[in-house]
């Protein structure tokens, strides 16, 4: 029993896990968790494993592309085309797999760029040469032109990726035809030869001229749409699934017809992409808007433009009966009617 000036002995307090961690952080790394080096080693191993998977897909794409070229030398053109499609598929998913796994790296990007140069530059040109232009010196020169154009196109694409000052809308467009689309377009003469047989489309002038045209479009500054930022509205999902079913049926029965339809559709979209890019480039206030919002603004501005008054719709009953508006109205009535139409267009 002590007096008021005597301290009682305090009870011993067991430190909790949180307080132990605080003490370890306060006293420095000397009292850190002994399992931390092991955890770091495991994290490094997991990171190395994640890096291997996307790069392995890229290597498989290169092997498939080179094997496609070998199949073309032996005359098995169907196997060559199938292997090239497989190479394009593997090359298309390796980057997405790397982003999903958090395994993007500089070496992976370099391997992917080299794979694009081989699969979409060298392999298509060699397949066309071995199958349609074998033994012709001019054909070999035209194949070299296509290869060099694809390499230059990929080099420009890599430099544009490092441009941090580019407006946001530039992500919605490619500068020139991308390498995968150029490879498919370059193989069009082979598809026509497999579907329709030999003809003018398999001659040296036609095949060589087509290769030069595709090479020019690849290195040109013609804008083409990018699907990376495309969005599908919910009301269009049903129609898109129908198109997927039709495409699958054509792929299994008439693959070269599907190839020609795809190339034609891609060529048709180029003027629309050029017009869309020109419109947004001249309006800086829409540079950061989404593509869907920009399309809505274009429609609204087109409807409100002077001289862009919509044509008055004809009633179904009038169209069905073949009735037309009388043309013998008085001048005053015509003038008042014209003024009323102008007022309606301005208020809209």
CSV table of C-alpha atoms in Angstrom, one decimal:
chain,number,residue,atom,x,y,z
A,1,UNK,CA,0.0,0.0,0.0
A,2,UNK,CA,1.7,3.2,-1.0
A,3,UNK,CA,0.9,6.7,-0.3
A,4,UNK,CA,-0.3,9.2,-2.7
A,5,UNK,CA,3.3,9.9,-3.9
A,6,UNK,CA,4.1,6.3,-4.7
A,7,UNK,CA,3.5,5.0,-8.3
A,8,UNK,CA,1.9,1.7,-8.8
A,9,UNK,CA,3.6,-0.7,-11.2
A,10,UNK,CA,1.9,-0.7,-14.6
A,11,UNK,CA,0.7,-3.8,-16.3
A,12,UNK,CA,2.8,-5.2,-19.1
A,13,UNK,CA,1.0,-4.5,-22.5
A,14,UNK,CA,1.3,-6.9,-25.3
A,15,UNK,CA,1.9,-5.0,-28.6
A,16,UNK,CA,-0.5,-5.6,-31.4
A,17,UNK,CA,0.4,-6.3,-35.0
A,18,UNK,CA,-0.3,-2.7,-36.0
A,19,UNK,CA,1.9,-1.3,-33.3
A,20,UNK,CA,4.7,-3.8,-34.2
A,21,UNK,CA,4.6,-2.5,-37.8
A,22,UNK,CA,4.8,1.1,-36.6
A,23,UNK,CA,7.7,0.3,-34.4
A,24,UNK,CA,9.4,-1.5,-37.3
A,25,UNK,CA,8.9,1.6,-39.6
A,26,UNK,CA,10.1,3.9,-36.8
A,27,UNK,CA,13.3,2.0,-36.1
A,28,UNK,CA,14.2,1.6,-39.8
A,29,UNK,CA,14.9,-1.5,-41.9
A,30,UNK,CA,16.9,-3.2,-39.2
A,31,UNK,CA,13.7,-4.5,-37.6
A,32,UNK,CA,11.7,-5.0,-40.8
A,33,UNK,CA,9.7,-8.1,-41.6
A,34,UNK,CA,12.1,-11.0,-42.2
A,35,UNK,CA,9.7,-12.4,-44.9
A,36,UNK,CA,9.9,-9.2,-47.0
A,37,UNK,CA,12.9,-10.3,-49.2
A,38,UNK,CA,11.1,-13.5,-50.0
A,39,UNK,CA,8.0,-11.6,-51.0
A,40,UNK,CA,10.0,-9.3,-53.2
A,41,UNK,CA,11.6,-12.3,-54.9
A,42,UNK,CA,8.1,-13.9,-55.6
A,43,UNK,CA,6.8,-10.6,-57.0
A,44,UNK,CA,9.7,-10.4,-59.4
A,45,UNK,CA,9.1,-13.9,-60.5
A,46,UNK,CA,5.4,-13.2,-61.1
A,47,UNK,CA,6.3,-10.1,-63.0
A,48,UNK,CA,8.7,-12.0,-65.2
A,49,UNK,CA,6.1,-14.7,-65.9
A,50,UNK,CA,3.6,-12.0,-66.9
A,51,UNK,CA,6.1,-10.5,-69.3
A,52,UNK,CA,6.8,-13.9,-71.0
A,53,UNK,CA,3.1,-14.6,-72.0
A,54,UNK,CA,2.5,-11.5,-74.3
A,55,UNK,CA,6.0,-11.8,-75.8
A,56,UNK,CA,5.4,-15.5,-76.5
A,57,UNK,CA,2.2,-14.7,-78.4
A,58,UNK,CA,4.2,-12.3,-80.5
A,59,UNK,CA,6.9,-14.9,-81.2
A,60,UNK,CA,4.2,-17.4,-82.2
A,61,UNK,CA,2.8,-14.8,-84.6
A,62,UNK,CA,6.2,-14.4,-86.2
A,63,UNK,CA,6.5,-18.2,-86.6
A,64,UNK,CA,3.0,-18.5,-88.1
A,65,UNK,CA,3.8,-15.7,-90.6
A,66,UNK,CA,7.1,-17.2,-91.7
A,67,UNK,CA,5.5,-20.7,-92.0
A,68,UNK,CA,2.8,-19.1,-94.2
A,69,UNK,CA,5.5,-17.9,-96.5
A,70,UNK,CA,7.0,-21.4,-96.6
A,71,UNK,CA,3.6,-22.8,-97.5
A,72,UNK,CA,3.4,-20.3,-100.4
A,73,UNK,CA,6.7,-21.6,-101.8
A,74,UNK,CA,5.3,-25.2,-101.9
A,75,UNK,CA,2.0,-24.1,-103.6
A,76,UNK,CA,-0.3,-24.7,-100.6
A,77,UNK,CA,-1.9,-21.2,-100.8
A,78,UNK,CA,-4.9,-22.0,-98.6
A,79,UNK,CA,-2.6,-23.0,-95.8
A,80,UNK,CA,-0.5,-19.9,-96.3
A,81,UNK,CA,-3.6,-17.6,-96.1
A,82,UNK,CA,-4.9,-19.4,-93.0
A,83,UNK,CA,-1.5,-19.1,-91.2
A,84,UNK,CA,-1.3,-15.4,-92.1
A,85,UNK,CA,-4.8,-14.9,-90.6
A,86,UNK,CA,-3.6,-16.8,-87.5
A,87,UNK,CA,-0.5,-14.6,-87.3
A,88,UNK,CA,-2.7,-11.4,-87.6
A,89,UNK,CA,-4.9,-12.7,-84.8
A,90,UNK,CA,-2.0,-13.5,-82.5
A,91,UNK,CA,-0.4,-10.1,-83.2
A,92,UNK,CA,-3.7,-8.4,-82.5
A,93,UNK,CA,-4.3,-9.9,-79.0
A,94,UNK,CA,-0.7,-9.8,-77.6
A,95,UNK,CA,-1.0,-6.1,-76.8
A,96,UNK,CA,-4.4,-6.5,-75.2
A,97,UNK,CA,-3.2,-9.4,-73.1
A,98,UNK,CA,-0.2,-7.4,-72.0
A,99,UNK,CA,-2.4,-4.5,-70.9
A,100,UNK,CA,-4.8,-6.8,-69.1
A,101,UNK,CA,-2.0,-8.5,-67.2
A,102,UNK,CA,-0.2,-5.3,-66.5
A,103,UNK,CA,2.9,-6.6,-68.3
A,104,UNK,CA,3.6,-3.9,-70.8
A,105,UNK,CA,7.3,-3.3,-71.4
A,106,UNK,CA,9.6,-1.6,-73.8
A,107,UNK,CA,11.0,-4.9,-75.2
A,108,UNK,CA,7.5,-6.2,-75.8
A,109,UNK,CA,6.7,-3.1,-77.8
A,110,UNK,CA,9.9,-3.5,-79.9
A,111,UNK,CA,9.1,-7.2,-80.6
A,112,UNK,CA,5.6,-6.3,-81.6
A,113,UNK,CA,6.8,-3.7,-84.0
A,114,UNK,CA,9.3,-6.1,-85.6
A,115,UNK,CA,6.5,-8.8,-85.9
A,116,UNK,CA,4.3,-6.3,-87.7
A,117,UNK,CA,7.1,-5.6,-90.2
A,118,UNK,CA,7.5,-9.3,-90.9
A,119,UNK,CA,3.9,-10.5,-90.8
A,120,UNK,CA,2.3,-7.5,-92.6
A,121,UNK,CA,5.2,-6.4,-94.8
A,122,UNK,CA,7.5,-9.2,-95.8
A,123,UNK,CA,5.1,-12.2,-95.7
A,124,UNK,CA,2.3,-10.8,-97.9
A,125,UNK,CA,4.7,-9.5,-100.5
A,126,UNK,CA,6.5,-12.8,-100.7
A,127,UNK,CA,3.2,-14.8,-100.9
A,128,UNK,CA,2.0,-12.6,-103.8
A,129,UNK,CA,5.4,-12.9,-105.5
A,130,UNK,CA,5.8,-16.7,-105.1
A,131,UNK,CA,2.2,-17.4,-106.2
A,132,UNK,CA,1.6,-14.8,-109.0
A,133,UNK,CA,4.9,-13.1,-109.9
A,134,UNK,CA,7.5,-15.9,-109.5
A,135,UNK,CA,10.5,-15.5,-111.8
A,136,UNK,CA,9.7,-11.9,-112.9
A,137,UNK,CA,12.2,-9.3,-112.1
A,138,UNK,CA,9.7,-6.4,-112.2
A,139,UNK,CA,7.4,-8.4,-109.9
A,140,UNK,CA,10.3,-8.8,-107.4
A,141,UNK,CA,10.9,-5.0,-107.5
A,142,UNK,CA,7.3,-4.2,-106.9
A,143,UNK,CA,7.3,-6.7,-103.9
A,144,UNK,CA,10.3,-4.8,-102.5
A,145,UNK,CA,8.4,-1.5,-102.9
A,146,UNK,CA,5.5,-2.8,-100.8
A,147,UNK,CA,7.8,-4.2,-98.1
A,148,UNK,CA,9.7,-0.9,-97.7
A,149,UNK,CA,6.4,1.1,-97.6
A,150,UNK,CA,5.1,-1.0,-94.8
A,151,UNK,CA,8.4,-0.6,-92.8
A,152,UNK,CA,8.2,3.2,-93.3
A,153,UNK,CA,4.6,3.2,-92.3
A,154,UNK,CA,5.4,1.4,-89.0
A,155,UNK,CA,8.3,3.7,-88.3
A,156,UNK,CA,6.0,6.7,-88.7
A,157,UNK,CA,3.4,5.1,-86.5
A,158,UNK,CA,6.0,4.5,-83.7
A,159,UNK,CA,7.0,8.2,-83.8
A,160,UNK,CA,3.4,9.4,-83.6
A,161,UNK,CA,2.9,7.3,-80.5
A,162,UNK,CA,5.5,9.5,-78.7
A,163,UNK,CA,3.8,12.7,-79.6
A,164,UNK,CA,2.2,13.9,-76.4
A,165,UNK,CA,1.1,17.2,-77.8
A,166,UNK,CA,-1.3,15.7,-80.4
A,167,UNK,CA,-5.0,16.5,-79.9
A,168,UNK,CA,-7.2,13.9,-78.4
A,169,UNK,CA,-9.2,13.3,-81.5
A,170,UNK,CA,-6.2,11.9,-83.4
A,171,UNK,CA,-6.6,8.7,-81.4
A,172,UNK,CA,-9.7,8.0,-83.4
A,173,UNK,CA,-7.9,8.0,-86.8
A,174,UNK,CA,-4.9,6.3,-88.4
A,175,UNK,CA,-2.6,8.2,-90.6
A,176,UNK,CA,-2.7,6.0,-93.8
A,177,UNK,CA,-3.9,2.4,-94.0
A,178,UNK,CA,-2.7,0.4,-91.0
A,179,UNK,CA,-0.3,-2.5,-91.7
A,180,UNK,CA,-2.8,-5.4,-91.0
A,181,UNK,CA,-5.4,-3.8,-93.4
A,182,UNK,CA,-2.7,-3.2,-96.0
A,183,UNK,CA,-1.6,-6.9,-95.8
A,184,UNK,CA,-5.2,-8.0,-96.4
A,185,UNK,CA,-5.6,-5.6,-99.3
A,186,UNK,CA,-2.3,-6.7,-100.9
A,187,UNK,CA,-3.6,-10.3,-101.0
A,188,UNK,CA,-6.7,-9.4,-103.0
A,189,UNK,CA,-5.3,-10.7,-106.3
A,190,UNK,CA,-4.7,-14.1,-104.7
A,191,UNK,CA,-8.2,-14.2,-103.4
A,192,UNK,CA,-9.6,-13.4,-106.8
A,193,UNK,CA,-7.4,-16.0,-108.4
A,194,UNK,CA,-8.6,-18.6,-106.0
A,195,UNK,CA,-12.3,-17.7,-106.4
A,196,UNK,CA,-12.5,-16.9,-110.2
A,197,UNK,CA,-9.4,-18.5,-111.6
A,198,UNK,CA,-6.8,-16.8,-113.8
A,199,UNK,CA,-7.6,-13.6,-115.6
A,200,UNK,CA,-6.5,-10.0,-116.1
A,201,UNK,CA,-6.5,-9.7,-112.3
A,202,UNK,CA,-3.6,-12.1,-112.1
A,203,UNK,CA,-1.4,-10.4,-114.8
A,204,UNK,CA,1.7,-8.5,-113.9
A,205,UNK,CA,0.4,-5.0,-114.6
A,206,UNK,CA,-2.7,-5.6,-112.5
A,207,UNK,CA,-1.0,-7.3,-109.6
A,208,UNK,CA,2.0,-4.9,-109.6
A,209,UNK,CA,-0.2,-1.8,-109.9
A,210,UNK,CA,-2.3,-3.0,-107.0
A,211,UNK,CA,0.7,-3.6,-104.8
A,212,UNK,CA,2.0,-0.1,-105.6
A,213,UNK,CA,-1.4,1.4,-104.8
A,214,UNK,CA,-1.6,-0.3,-101.5
A,215,UNK,CA,1.9,0.7,-100.6
A,216,UNK,CA,1.1,4.4,-101.5
A,217,UNK,CA,-2.0,4.3,-99.3
A,218,UNK,CA,0.0,2.8,-96.4
A,219,UNK,CA,2.6,5.7,-96.4
A,220,UNK,CA,0.1,8.4,-97.3
A,221,UNK,CA,-1.6,10.7,-94.9
A,222,UNK,CA,-5.1,9.6,-95.8
A,223,UNK,CA,-7.0,9.3,-92.5
A,224,UNK,CA,-8.7,5.9,-91.8
A,225,UNK,CA,-10.9,5.1,-88.8
A,226,UNK,CA,-9.5,3.4,-85.8
A,227,UNK,CA,-11.6,0.8,-84.0
A,228,UNK,CA,-9.8,1.2,-80.7
A,229,UNK,CA,-12.1,4.0,-79.5
A,230,UNK,CA,-15.3,2.8,-81.3
A,231,UNK,CA,-18.3,2.1,-79.2
A,232,UNK,CA,-21.3,0.0,-80.1
A,233,UNK,CA,-24.8,1.4,-79.2
A,234,UNK,CA,-27.1,-1.1,-77.5
A,235,UNK,CA,-29.7,-0.8,-80.2
A,236,UNK,CA,-27.2,-2.0,-82.8
A,237,UNK,CA,-26.1,-5.2,-81.0
A,238,UNK,CA,-28.7,-7.4,-82.6
A,239,UNK,CA,-27.8,-6.3,-86.1
A,240,UNK,CA,-24.1,-6.7,-85.4
A,241,UNK,CA,-24.7,-10.2,-84.2
A,242,UNK,CA,-26.5,-11.0,-87.5
A,243,UNK,CA,-23.5,-9.6,-89.4
A,244,UNK,CA,-21.2,-11.8,-87.4
A,245,UNK,CA,-23.3,-14.9,-88.2
A,246,UNK,CA,-23.2,-14.0,-91.9
A,247,UNK,CA,-19.5,-13.4,-91.8
A,248,UNK,CA,-18.9,-16.8,-90.0
A,249,UNK,CA,-21.0,-18.6,-92.7
A,250,UNK,CA,-19.0,-16.9,-95.5
A,251,UNK,CA,-15.8,-17.7,-93.7
A,252,UNK,CA,-16.6,-21.4,-93.7
A,253,UNK,CA,-18.0,-21.6,-97.2
A,254,UNK,CA,-16.6,-18.7,-99.3
A,255,UNK,CA,-13.7,-17.2,-97.4
A,256,UNK,CA,-12.3,-15.3,-100.4
A,257,UNK,CA,-15.7,-13.7,-101.1
A,258,UNK,CA,-15.7,-12.6,-97.5
A,259,UNK,CA,-12.2,-11.2,-98.1
A,260,UNK,CA,-13.4,-9.2,-101.1
A,261,UNK,CA,-16.4,-7.8,-99.3
A,262,UNK,CA,-14.3,-6.7,-96.4
A,263,UNK,CA,-11.8,-4.9,-98.7
A,264,UNK,CA,-14.6,-3.2,-100.5
A,265,UNK,CA,-16.3,-2.0,-97.3
A,266,UNK,CA,-12.9,-0.8,-96.0
A,267,UNK,CA,-12.4,1.2,-99.2
A,268,UNK,CA,-15.8,2.8,-99.0
A,269,UNK,CA,-15.3,4.0,-95.4
A,270,UNK,CA,-12.2,6.0,-96.3
A,271,UNK,CA,-14.0,9.1,-97.7
A,272,UNK,CA,-16.2,9.2,-94.7
A,273,UNK,CA,-13.2,9.0,-92.3
A,274,UNK,CA,-11.5,11.8,-94.3
A,275,UNK,CA,-14.5,14.0,-94.1
A,276,UNK,CA,-15.0,13.3,-90.3
A,277,UNK,CA,-11.4,14.1,-89.5
A,278,UNK,CA,-11.4,17.3,-91.6
A,279,UNK,CA,-14.6,18.4,-89.8
A,280,UNK,CA,-13.2,17.9,-86.3
A,281,UNK,CA,-9.7,19.3,-87.2
A,282,UNK,CA,-11.3,22.6,-88.1
A,283,UNK,CA,-13.3,22.8,-84.8
A,284,UNK,CA,-11.0,22.8,-81.7
A,285,UNK,CA,-13.9,23.0,-79.3
A,286,UNK,CA,-14.8,19.4,-80.2
A,287,UNK,CA,-11.3,17.9,-80.0
A,288,UNK,CA,-11.8,16.3,-76.6
A,289,UNK,CA,-15.4,15.1,-77.2
A,290,UNK,CA,-16.3,11.5,-77.8
A,291,UNK,CA,-16.9,10.3,-81.4
A,292,UNK,CA,-20.6,9.8,-80.8
A,293,UNK,CA,-20.9,13.3,-79.4
A,294,UNK,CA,-19.1,14.7,-82.4
A,295,UNK,CA,-21.4,12.9,-84.8
A,296,UNK,CA,-24.4,14.4,-83.0
A,297,UNK,CA,-22.9,17.9,-83.3
A,298,UNK,CA,-22.2,17.4,-87.0
A,299,UNK,CA,-25.8,16.4,-87.6
A,300,UNK,CA,-27.1,19.3,-85.6
A,301,UNK,CA,-24.9,21.8,-87.3
A,302,UNK,CA,-25.8,20.4,-90.7
A,303,UNK,CA,-29.5,20.7,-90.0
A,304,UNK,CA,-29.1,24.3,-88.7
A,305,UNK,CA,-26.8,25.5,-91.6
A,306,UNK,CA,-28.2,28.2,-94.0
A,307,UNK,CA,-29.6,26.6,-97.1
A,308,UNK,CA,-29.8,23.2,-95.3
A,309,UNK,CA,-33.6,23.3,-94.8
A,310,UNK,CA,-35.0,19.9,-94.8
A,311,UNK,CA,-37.5,18.9,-97.5
A,312,UNK,CA,-41.1,18.9,-96.3
A,313,UNK,CA,-42.2,15.3,-96.0
A,314,UNK,CA,-44.9,13.9,-98.2
A,315,UNK,CA,-47.8,12.2,-96.5
A,316,UNK,CA,-48.2,8.5,-97.1
A,317,UNK,CA,-51.7,9.0,-98.3
A,318,UNK,CA,-50.6,11.5,-100.9
A,319,UNK,CA,-47.8,9.3,-102.1
A,320,UNK,CA,-50.1,6.3,-102.3
A,321,UNK,CA,-52.7,8.1,-104.3
A,322,UNK,CA,-50.2,10.0,-106.5
A,323,UNK,CA,-51.4,13.4,-105.4
A,324,UNK,CA,-49.2,16.4,-105.8
A,325,UNK,CA,-49.5,20.0,-104.5
A,326,UNK,CA,-51.2,22.4,-106.9
A,327,UNK,CA,-48.7,24.5,-108.9
A,328,UNK,CA,-51.2,27.3,-110.0
A,329,UNK,CA,-51.3,29.2,-106.7
A,330,UNK,CA,-51.4,33.0,-106.7
A,331,UNK,CA,-48.1,34.8,-106.4
A,332,UNK,CA,-49.0,36.4,-103.1
A,333,UNK,CA,-49.9,33.0,-101.6
A,334,UNK,CA,-46.6,31.6,-102.9
A,335,UNK,CA,-44.7,34.5,-101.3
A,336,UNK,CA,-46.3,34.2,-98.0
A,337,UNK,CA,-45.8,30.4,-98.0
A,338,UNK,CA,-42.1,30.9,-98.8
A,339,UNK,CA,-41.7,33.4,-96.0
A,340,UNK,CA,-43.4,31.0,-93.5
A,341,UNK,CA,-41.1,28.1,-94.6
A,342,UNK,CA,-38.0,30.4,-94.1
A,343,UNK,CA,-39.3,31.4,-90.7
A,344,UNK,CA,-39.7,27.7,-89.7
A,345,UNK,CA,-36.1,26.9,-90.9
A,346,UNK,CA,-34.6,29.8,-88.9
A,347,UNK,CA,-36.5,28.9,-85.7
A,348,UNK,CA,-35.3,25.3,-86.0
